[in-house]
mmCIF file of C-alpha atoms in Angstrom:
data_model
loop_
_atom_site.group_PDB
_atom_site.id
_atom_site.type_symbol
_atom_site.label_atom_id
_atom_site.label_comp_id
_atom_site.label_asym_id
_atom_site.label_seq_id
_atom_site.Cartn_x
_atom_site.Cartn_y
_atom_site.Cartn_z
ATOM 1 C CA MET Z 1 -4.105 -5.347 21.591
ATOM 2 C CA ILE Z 2 -5.871 -8.717 21.884
ATOM 3 C CA PHE Z 3 -8.444 -7.410 19.422
ATOM 4 C CA LYS Z 4 -5.706 -6.724 16.842
ATOM 5 C CA LEU Z 5 -4.230 -10.196 17.291
ATOM 6 C CA VAL Z 6 -7.639 -11.798 16.762
ATOM 7 C CA ILE Z 7 -8.086 -9.706 13.620
ATOM 8 C CA LEU Z 8 -4.645 -10.749 12.342
ATOM 9 C CA TYR Z 9 -5.460 -14.397 13.001
ATOM 10 C CA GLY Z 10 -8.705 -14.073 11.066
ATOM 11 C CA LEU Z 11 -6.941 -12.317 8.215
ATOM 12 C CA CYS Z 12 -4.387 -15.135 8.074
ATOM 13 C CA LYS Z 13 -7.304 -17.518 7.596
ATOM 14 C CA ILE Z 14 -8.678 -15.274 4.831
ATOM 15 C CA LEU Z 15 -5.218 -15.207 3.230
ATOM 16 C CA SER Z 16 -5.096 -19.000 3.159
ATOM 17 C CA GLN Z 17 -8.378 -19.001 1.205
ATOM 18 C CA THR Z 18 -7.913 -16.017 -1.140
ATOM 19 C CA ARG Z 19 -4.115 -15.895 -1.638
ATOM 20 C CA GLN Z 20 -4.298 -12.076 -1.878
ATOM 21 C CA PRO Z 21 -1.934 -10.483 0.658
ATOM 22 C CA PHE Z 22 -2.777 -6.875 -0.219
ATOM 23 C CA LEU Z 23 -6.481 -7.529 0.291
ATOM 24 C CA CYS Z 24 -5.720 -8.679 3.833
ATOM 25 C CA SER Z 25 -3.435 -5.732 4.561
ATOM 26 C CA GLY Z 26 -6.070 -3.355 3.189
ATOM 27 C CA ILE Z 27 -8.715 -4.856 5.464
ATOM 28 C CA TYR Z 28 -6.364 -4.604 8.447
ATOM 29 C CA THR Z 29 -5.587 -0.959 7.682
ATOM 30 C CA ALA Z 30 -9.252 -0.138 7.138
ATOM 31 C CA LEU Z 31 -10.112 -1.597 10.539
ATOM 32 C CA LEU Z 32 -7.303 0.388 12.155
ATOM 33 C CA THR Z 33 -8.728 3.537 10.596
ATOM 34 C CA LEU Z 34 -11.661 3.251 12.963
ATOM 35 C CA PHE Z 35 -9.292 3.515 15.918
ATOM 36 C CA ALA Z 36 -6.404 5.680 14.680
ATOM 37 C CA TYR Z 37 -8.139 8.842 13.513
ATOM 38 C CA PRO Z 38 -10.347 9.504 16.536
ATOM 39 C CA THR Z 39 -7.495 8.749 18.936
ATOM 40 C CA TYR Z 40 -4.494 10.433 17.307
ATOM 41 C CA GLY Z 41 -5.871 13.045 14.943
ATOM 42 C CA PHE Z 42 -5.266 13.435 11.232
ATOM 43 C CA PHE Z 43 -1.473 13.711 10.926
ATOM 44 C CA MET Z 44 -0.453 11.089 13.470
ATOM 45 C CA GLY Z 45 -3.326 8.832 12.409
ATOM 46 C CA THR Z 46 -2.178 8.966 8.794
ATOM 47 C CA LEU Z 47 1.408 8.216 9.797
ATOM 48 C CA ILE Z 48 0.338 5.268 11.939
ATOM 49 C CA LEU Z 49 -1.871 3.914 9.142
ATOM 50 C CA ALA Z 50 0.945 4.212 6.585
ATOM 51 C CA ILE Z 51 3.309 2.282 8.840
ATOM 52 C CA ALA Z 52 0.621 -0.302 9.611
ATOM 53 C CA PHE Z 53 -0.195 -0.777 5.923
ATOM 54 C CA ALA Z 54 3.465 -1.199 4.975
ATOM 55 C CA SER Z 55 4.234 -3.643 7.767
ATOM 56 C CA SER Z 56 1.043 -5.666 7.307
ATOM 57 C CA SER Z 57 1.598 -5.810 3.539
ATOM 58 C CA LEU Z 58 5.079 -7.202 4.135
ATOM 59 C CA PHE Z 59 3.714 -9.652 6.721
ATOM 60 C CA PHE Z 60 0.945 -11.025 4.516
ATOM 61 C CA TRP Z 61 3.182 -11.091 1.437
ATOM 62 C CA LEU Z 62 5.806 -13.128 3.325
ATOM 63 C CA LEU Z 63 3.114 -15.494 4.582
ATOM 64 C CA GLU Z 64 1.942 -16.008 1.013
ATOM 65 C CA LYS Z 65 5.495 -16.452 -0.318
ATOM 66 C CA PHE Z 66 6.472 -19.063 2.280
ATOM 67 C CA ASN Z 67 3.063 -20.747 2.393
ATOM 68 C CA SER Z 68 4.219 -24.356 2.382
ATOM 69 C CA SER Z 69 7.462 -24.232 4.331
ATOM 70 C CA PHE Z 70 8.699 -24.082 7.895
ATOM 71 C CA ILE Z 71 9.525 -20.398 7.462
ATOM 72 C CA TYR Z 72 5.753 -19.739 7.328
ATOM 73 C CA TRP Z 73 5.460 -20.492 11.046
ATOM 74 C CA ILE Z 74 8.446 -18.310 11.906
ATOM 75 C CA VAL Z 75 6.976 -15.400 9.937
ATOM 76 C CA LEU Z 76 3.566 -16.000 11.506
ATOM 77 C CA VAL Z 77 4.814 -15.944 15.095
ATOM 78 C CA LEU Z 78 7.217 -13.032 14.633
ATOM 79 C CA GLY Z 79 4.799 -11.118 12.441
ATOM 80 C CA LEU Z 80 2.095 -11.035 15.041
ATOM 81 C CA GLY Z 81 4.185 -8.274 16.549
ATOM 82 C CA ILE Z 82 2.581 -5.886 14.067
ATOM 83 C CA GLY Z 83 -0.438 -6.141 16.314
ATOM 84 C CA LEU Z 84 1.531 -3.925 18.659
ATOM 85 C CA ILE Z 85 1.513 -1.082 16.125
#
């Protein structure tokens, strides 16, 4: 779980440089692929990856949309909960 939070923090830094939320969510999902398929198998792994991609895409898109406002910090703190997926 700590590993996922560190990855999300790093991807937030990448997002601040590139301004491409779907690139960051794709990287996050690709990294989860290394852990999901061997642990859960094909069907459950695919379901977990689909949910992770959707939630991380929403997270990074919201971070990009509210980049220069107070809502950015609210989204950042609450959105780190996707590290629990």
